[in-house]
């Protein structure tokens, strides 16, 4: 039987058949097979057998690249079917980062790039779609959100018309120039993206600074580690990690603070778990949820949300009281210890226990374990940073490391786990309102002169506004025009209802993205961009490892590379930016960023290099600050912090504490992962995690719908009973627009880091009728 | 350092190195099924047998290199043993487990073709012998098939065919020692021994986090990918999880 007759026969019998290359996909097979058909299928398979091992693979092109998701930055080899222009599968490559390991997102989450929803033509908002506002009933907030829904294309697309690139780019540039010339540079702003490459980030901030003429350029680092970076810069003079996560194998103790590591940095977590399993490393986990990492821990301290300052102050109290500090290190390498000592004196474990809800004895024991370690590493995540006192939380962790001499040696260090694949790089490249590339202050006249010379224009001396401030300024009508490259603030920023008004209020908005996002509904012009897989560029992971992502697929239809689009807009605004390749952009960037000096595409090779890399024949410097800190005095500074409660505490009306975050299978606003077959199939929708006793008190069964409401909004979603939660606490991931956690969150900011308090607000939960 | 010769070529390795590692230094690729350099060797498949001048053959992946050792990696005897081992492993191997999409290689079948091994299911299906194809659920040819070594399609990303599993423990070590997800182990006794997820739950209902490590290291069609399907048309769609890749 030929394959075609076989297919016909199977179909006749009601078997659903699809061909995937030589392979057959069959459904509803059961009972439909006669012996002849069985034999025919087998014969077909016999043919495949002839090409048993690797033959299938040898017809595929392999591309050595990295993962597009998290800051771990796993090295991946993609196997590409060139005829179909599709990635067939992904495999981990050998690299110091992941040693061939991957997580579910890296291994299975690449197919969003081939999704039919991809934008392929520039779009311009139709006359009839003005005055502006959200276009879908869901984003308007009028209709109950469709379960499992992404933006409804059928509802939104009719409000746009297709345009040529010429027309769309001209329109974008003309309107931006118009606003700039009429209202001044300060009326413009740009959101870059931590998903784009270093080159794209560099060009984006260059465009905003040199062509828009403002420092109003920021990206989602503001929403993840801005407070950590602020604290790190203030205390040790550098915002990056002091050691790579893999070095945990040489640590005696690893402290994990406010990080759901197995969910959000899964491959980094494997190394931490492995170190623990080897017997060398003791693991201390401090978290309000009994996360998976807690199952591996020697000490698990389930503190109440938002009480970190009190908790770590009491650790320091114990360490000082019991002489478990490194006097020599404190004397030689630090300053401000006396001030710190005075503050933490007030935080005995008994005092802290009253605040954090953990036994004082346990606090003491864990603190001693940390203090006695010869080498300790501290990892932290959003549980530390996303608070109105996020900077204080980070300051405490840094002080803890400084007083025990745990920075600058093998097996020690501070490691804020960076979230996005290129959040380190986008920050390094200057997509931050106060600094040029490599954290050079815009307020420093000498620095500014250097960049004015390099870019050939006069630059604004005033530091720009941050993400949430820009949204506020848009609402107030101060910001009139915006350019957004790959950000979706509608779902990612706190207090969605306010963001909706702010976006509506913008006179002109350009959105450059790969899918129609919620934010794009407010756009005047939408520019179809390329995914990670369709372009080359460098990405800097959480370890400071700069790696090359290599092009695997062709962009669909008329989609263009992000860096080219940025340059086109620049040229049309009268600021030509001409480059032949991302490589050329990279060398311009490295020339202006001393930390990246010496790095080239050639020497980055297959496994990349750590910055700084003074000798490009080596891998770069793994452990930083062995002798001195890059501060004015060369010393690390203790900055004490007093405990302050979160901005919105639970009360009778809103008795629960809402914590938001991510799930292993999904990424941020879900535009990518919800369009990936495997990831979507594993976790198709949102749930709110609650303690079983709380659910029982509400009379709600596991899986039933509840309404979660805060002072800012409300959502309805199924409840999931989880004894990993504390009583009185609820957890909602922010990926799902049909139950957007950020409708509930509060847009209160940390005063220093300007990061919103995503991890704490008061909510009410009730059965949804 | 330890000095030894392999197939007459001298090589030096640090103490603690295995014969397999020493051979690799010389670029000699010994056949392996249960071994992977990323994993602790367990020496269960015996495919890496070599002669070291002792009456018994020894497994290179676990045997430490010794000073003055003279190792032979190929001979008539080794060939016969290796082919025999592969044929035994394949004696109840279901032919539909072949050709499934995999991240790693289907090393068992590759070795079978390399060594010219043959196995019942292949013979019967190809019509060479006139035997009726064996059923997955009923004993045939004296070999008890279908003793609780079922198919498991509950995971959204990995398809499990217990009948094709050779119990090399690579997946278990990948899951427990590399990823430290500690989901996998063994269950059952004797012929019914099989890999298990948690306390023998279906994979899709276990605490598996779908990292794919077990599938990557599996050298047979026992763990294969089920991802060459269309992405969902609509995120609300069914996810097409019912498709069987054949
Ligand atoms: S750990 Fe992060 S970088 Fe690695 S595969 Fe998963 S998402 Fe990608
Ligand atoms: S996919 Fe599941 S069973 Fe396999 S290694 Fe990963 S966690 Fe373990
Ligand atoms: S590879 Fe050595 S015994 Fe399996």
Coordinates of N, CA and C in Angstrom, one line a residue, chain A residues 574-689:
Chain A
X574 N 15.4 62.7 11.4 CA 16.5 63.6 11.2 C 17.8 63.1 12.0
X575 N 17.8 61.9 12.5 CA 19.0 61.4 13.1 C 19.4 60.1 12.5
X576 N 20.2 60.2 11.5 CA 20.5 58.9 10.8 C 21.3 58.0 11.7
X577 N 20.9 56.7 11.6 CA 21.7 55.7 12.3 C 21.9 54.6 11.3
X578 N 23.1 54.4 10.8 CA 23.3 53.4 9.8 C 24.3 52.3 10.2
X579 N 23.8 51.1 10.1 CA 24.7 50.0 10.5 C 24.4 48.9 9.5
X580 N 25.5 48.1 9.3 CA 25.3 47.0 8.3 C 24.8 45.7 9.1
X581 N 25.1 45.6 10.3 CA 24.8 44.4 11.0 C 24.8 44.7 12.5
X582 N 24.2 43.8 13.3 CA 24.2 43.9 14.7 C 25.6 43.9 15.3
X583 N 26.5 43.2 14.6 CA 27.9 43.2 15.0 C 28.5 44.6 15.1
X584 N 28.1 45.4 14.1 CA 28.7 46.7 14.0 C 28.1 47.6 15.2
X585 N 26.8 47.4 15.5 CA 26.2 48.0 16.6 C 26.9 47.6 17.9
X586 N 27.2 46.3 18.0 CA 27.9 45.8 19.2 C 29.2 46.5 19.4
X587 N 30.0 46.7 18.4 CA 31.3 47.3 18.6 C 31.2 48.7 19.0
X588 N 30.1 49.4 18.5 CA 29.9 50.8 18.9 C 29.6 50.8 20.4
X589 N 28.8 49.9 20.8 CA 28.3 49.8 22.2 C 29.5 49.5 23.1
X590 N 30.3 48.5 22.7 CA 31.4 48.1 23.6 C 32.5 49.2 23.7
X591 N 32.6 50.0 22.7 CA 33.6 51.1 22.8 C 33.2 52.1 23.8
X592 N 31.8 52.2 24.1 CA 31.4 53.2 25.0 C 31.1 52.6 26.4
X593 N 31.2 51.3 26.5 CA 30.9 50.6 27.8 C 32.1 49.8 28.2
X594 N 32.9 50.4 29.2 CA 34.2 49.8 29.6 C 34.0 48.4 30.0
X595 N 32.8 48.0 30.7 CA 32.7 46.7 31.2 C 32.6 45.6 30.0
X596 N 32.3 46.1 28.8 CA 32.2 45.2 27.7 C 33.4 45.2 26.8
X597 N 34.4 46.0 27.2 CA 35.5 46.2 26.4 C 36.2 44.9 26.0
X598 N 36.6 44.8 24.8 CA 37.3 43.6 24.4 C 36.4 42.5 23.8
X599 N 35.1 42.6 24.0 CA 34.2 41.5 23.6 C 33.9 41.7 22.1
X600 N 33.9 40.7 21.3 CA 33.5 40.8 19.9 C 32.7 39.5 19.6
X601 N 31.9 39.5 18.6 CA 31.2 38.3 18.2 C 32.1 37.1 18.1
X602 N 33.3 37.4 17.5 CA 34.2 36.3 17.2 C 34.7 35.7 18.5
X603 N 35.1 36.5 19.5 CA 35.6 35.9 20.7 C 34.5 35.4 21.6
X604 N 33.3 35.8 21.4 CA 32.2 35.3 22.2 C 32.0 33.8 21.9
X605 N 32.1 33.5 20.7 CA 32.1 32.0 20.3 C 30.8 31.4 20.7
X606 N 30.8 30.1 21.0 CA 29.6 29.3 21.2 C 29.1 29.4 22.7
X607 N 30.0 29.7 23.6 CA 29.6 29.8 25.0 C 29.7 31.1 25.6
X608 N 30.0 32.2 24.8 CA 30.0 33.5 25.4 C 31.1 33.8 26.4
X609 N 31.0 35.0 26.9 CA 32.0 35.4 27.9 C 31.4 36.2 29.0
X610 N 32.0 36.2 30.2 CA 31.5 37.0 31.3 C 32.1 38.4 31.1
X611 N 31.3 39.4 31.4 CA 31.9 40.8 31.5 C 32.2 41.0 33.0
X612 N 33.2 41.7 33.4 CA 34.3 42.2 32.6 C 35.2 41.1 32.1
X613 N 35.9 41.4 31.0 CA 36.7 40.3 30.4 C 38.0 41.0 29.9
X614 N 38.9 41.3 30.9 CA 40.1 42.1 30.5 C 41.0 41.3 29.5
X615 N 40.9 40.0 29.6 CA 41.7 39.2 28.7 C 40.8 38.3 27.8
X616 N 40.5 38.8 26.6 CA 39.5 38.0 25.8 C 39.9 36.6 25.4
X617 N 41.1 36.2 25.8 CA 41.5 34.8 25.5 C 40.9 33.9 26.7
X618 N 40.5 34.6 27.8 CA 39.9 33.9 28.9 C 38.4 34.0 28.9
X619 N 37.8 33.4 29.9 CA 36.3 33.3 29.9 C 35.7 34.6 30.5
X620 N 36.5 35.5 31.1 CA 36.0 36.7 31.8 C 36.1 36.4 33.3
X621 N 35.8 37.5 34.1 CA 36.0 37.4 35.5 C 34.7 36.9 36.2
X622 N 34.9 35.8 36.9 CA 33.7 35.2 37.5 C 33.4 35.8 38.9
X623 N 34.4 35.9 39.7 CA 34.2 36.5 41.1 C 34.7 37.9 41.1
X624 N 33.8 38.8 41.4 CA 34.2 40.2 41.4 C 34.5 40.7 42.8
X625 N 35.3 41.8 42.9 CA 35.5 42.5 44.1 C 36.3 41.7 45.2
X626 N 37.3 41.1 44.7 CA 38.2 40.4 45.7 C 39.0 41.3 46.5
X627 N 39.4 42.5 46.0 CA 40.2 43.4 46.8 C 39.5 44.7 47.1
X628 N 38.8 45.2 46.2 CA 38.1 46.5 46.5 C 36.8 46.6 45.7
X629 N 35.9 47.5 46.2 CA 34.6 47.7 45.5 C 34.8 48.9 44.6
X630 N 34.0 49.0 43.6 CA 34.1 50.2 42.7 C 33.3 51.4 43.2
X631 N 33.5 51.6 44.5 CA 32.9 52.8 45.1 C 34.0 53.9 45.3
X632 N 33.6 55.1 45.7 CA 34.5 56.2 45.8 C 35.7 55.8 46.8
X633 N 35.3 55.2 47.9 CA 36.3 54.9 48.9 C 36.9 53.5 48.7
X634 N 36.3 52.8 47.8 CA 36.8 51.4 47.6 C 36.2 50.4 48.6
X635 N 35.4 50.9 49.5 CA 34.9 50.1 50.5 C 33.4 49.8 50.2
X636 N 32.9 48.7 50.8 CA 31.5 48.4 50.7 C 30.8 49.2 51.9
X637 N 29.6 49.6 51.6 CA 29.0 50.5 52.6 C 27.7 49.8 53.2
X638 N 27.7 49.8 54.5 CA 26.5 49.3 55.2 C 25.4 50.4 55.2
X639 N 24.3 50.0 54.7 CA 23.2 51.0 54.7 C 22.1 50.3 55.6
X640 N 21.9 50.8 56.8 CA 20.9 50.1 57.7 C 19.5 50.5 57.2
X641 N 18.6 49.6 57.6 CA 17.2 49.8 57.2 C 16.3 49.5 58.4
X642 N 15.3 50.3 58.6 CA 14.3 50.0 59.6 C 13.1 49.3 58.9
X643 N 12.4 48.4 59.7 CA 11.3 47.7 59.2 C 10.1 48.7 59.0
X644 N 9.4 48.7 57.9 CA 8.2 49.4 57.7 C 7.2 48.5 57.1
X645 N 6.0 48.5 57.5 CA 5.0 47.6 57.0 C 4.7 48.0 55.5
X646 N 4.1 47.1 54.8 CA 3.7 47.4 53.4 C 2.7 48.5 53.4
X647 N 2.4 49.1 52.2 CA 1.6 50.3 52.0 C 0.1 50.0 52.3
X648 N -0.3 48.8 51.9 CA -1.7 48.5 52.1 C -1.9 47.2 52.9
X649 N -2.2 47.4 54.2 CA -2.2 46.2 55.0 C -3.7 45.6 55.0
X650 N -3.8 44.3 55.2 CA -5.1 43.7 55.2 C -6.0 44.3 56.3
X651 N -7.2 44.5 56.1 CA -8.1 45.0 57.1 C -9.4 44.1 57.1
X652 N -10.4 44.6 57.7 CA -11.7 43.8 57.8 C -12.3 43.6 56.4
X653 N -12.2 44.7 55.6 CA -12.9 44.7 54.3 C -12.1 43.9 53.3
X654 N -10.8 44.0 53.4 CA -9.9 43.3 52.4 C -8.9 42.5 53.3
X655 N -9.3 41.3 53.7 CA -8.5 40.6 54.8 C -7.4 39.8 54.3
X656 N -7.2 39.6 52.9 CA -6.2 38.7 52.5 C -5.0 39.5 51.9
X657 N -3.8 38.9 51.9 CA -2.7 39.6 51.3 C -2.4 38.9 50.0
X658 N -2.4 39.7 48.9 CA -2.2 39.2 47.6 C -0.7 39.3 47.2
X659 N -0.2 38.1 46.7 CA 1.1 38.0 46.2 C 1.0 37.7 44.8
X660 N 1.8 38.3 43.9 CA 1.7 37.9 42.5 C 3.1 37.4 42.0
X661 N 3.1 36.7 40.9 CA 4.3 36.1 40.4 C 4.1 35.3 39.2
X662 N 5.0 34.3 39.0 CA 4.9 33.6 37.7 C 4.8 32.1 38.0
X663 N 4.4 31.4 36.9 CA 4.4 29.9 37.0 C 5.5 29.4 36.1
X664 N 6.0 28.2 36.4 CA 7.1 27.6 35.6 C 6.8 27.7 34.1
X665 N 5.6 27.3 33.7 CA 5.4 27.1 32.2 C 5.1 28.4 31.5
X666 N 4.9 29.6 32.2 CA 4.5 30.8 31.5 C 5.5 31.9 31.6
X667 N 5.4 32.8 30.7 CA 6.3 33.9 30.7 C 5.5 35.2 30.7
X668 N 5.7 36.0 31.7 CA 5.1 37.4 31.8 C 3.7 37.5 31.3
X669 N 3.5 38.3 30.2 CA 2.1 38.5 29.9 C 1.5 37.5 29.0
X670 N 2.2 36.4 28.8 CA 1.7 35.2 28.2 C 1.7 35.3 26.6
X671 N 2.1 36.4 26.1 CA 2.0 36.5 24.6 C 2.8 35.4 23.9
X672 N 3.9 35.0 24.5 CA 4.7 33.9 23.8 C 4.2 32.5 24.3
X673 N 4.2 32.3 25.6 CA 4.0 31.0 26.1 C 2.6 30.5 25.9
X674 N 1.6 31.4 25.9 CA 0.2 30.9 25.7 C 0.0 30.6 24.2
X675 N 1.0 30.9 23.4 CA 0.9 30.5 22.0 C 1.8 29.3 21.7
X676 N 2.3 28.7 22.7 CA 3.1 27.5 22.5 C 2.3 26.3 22.9
X677 N 2.3 25.4 22.0 CA 1.4 24.2 22.2 C 1.6 23.5 23.5
X678 N 2.8 23.2 23.8 CA 3.1 22.4 25.0 C 2.8 23.2 26.3
X679 N 3.3 24.4 26.3 CA 3.2 25.2 27.5 C 1.8 25.5 27.8
X680 N 1.0 25.8 26.7 CA -0.4 26.0 26.9 C -1.1 24.8 27.4
X681 N -0.7 23.7 26.8 CA -1.4 22.4 27.1 C -1.2 22.1 28.6
X682 N 0.0 22.3 29.1 CA 0.3 22.0 30.5 C -0.4 22.9 31.4
X683 N -0.4 24.2 31.1 CA -1.1 25.1 32.0 C -1.9 26.1 31.3
X684 N -3.2 25.7 31.0 CA -4.0 26.5 30.1 C -4.6 27.8 30.7
X685 N -4.6 27.9 32.0 CA -5.3 29.1 32.6 C -4.9 29.4 34.0
X686 N -5.4 30.5 34.5 CA -5.0 31.0 35.8 C -5.7 30.3 36.9
X687 N -5.1 30.2 38.1 CA -5.8 29.8 39.3 C -5.3 30.7 40.4
X688 N -6.0 30.9 41.5 CA -5.5 31.6 42.6 C -5.2 30.5 43.7
X689 N -4.0 30.5 44.2 CA -3.6 29.5 45.2 C -4.1 30.1 46.6

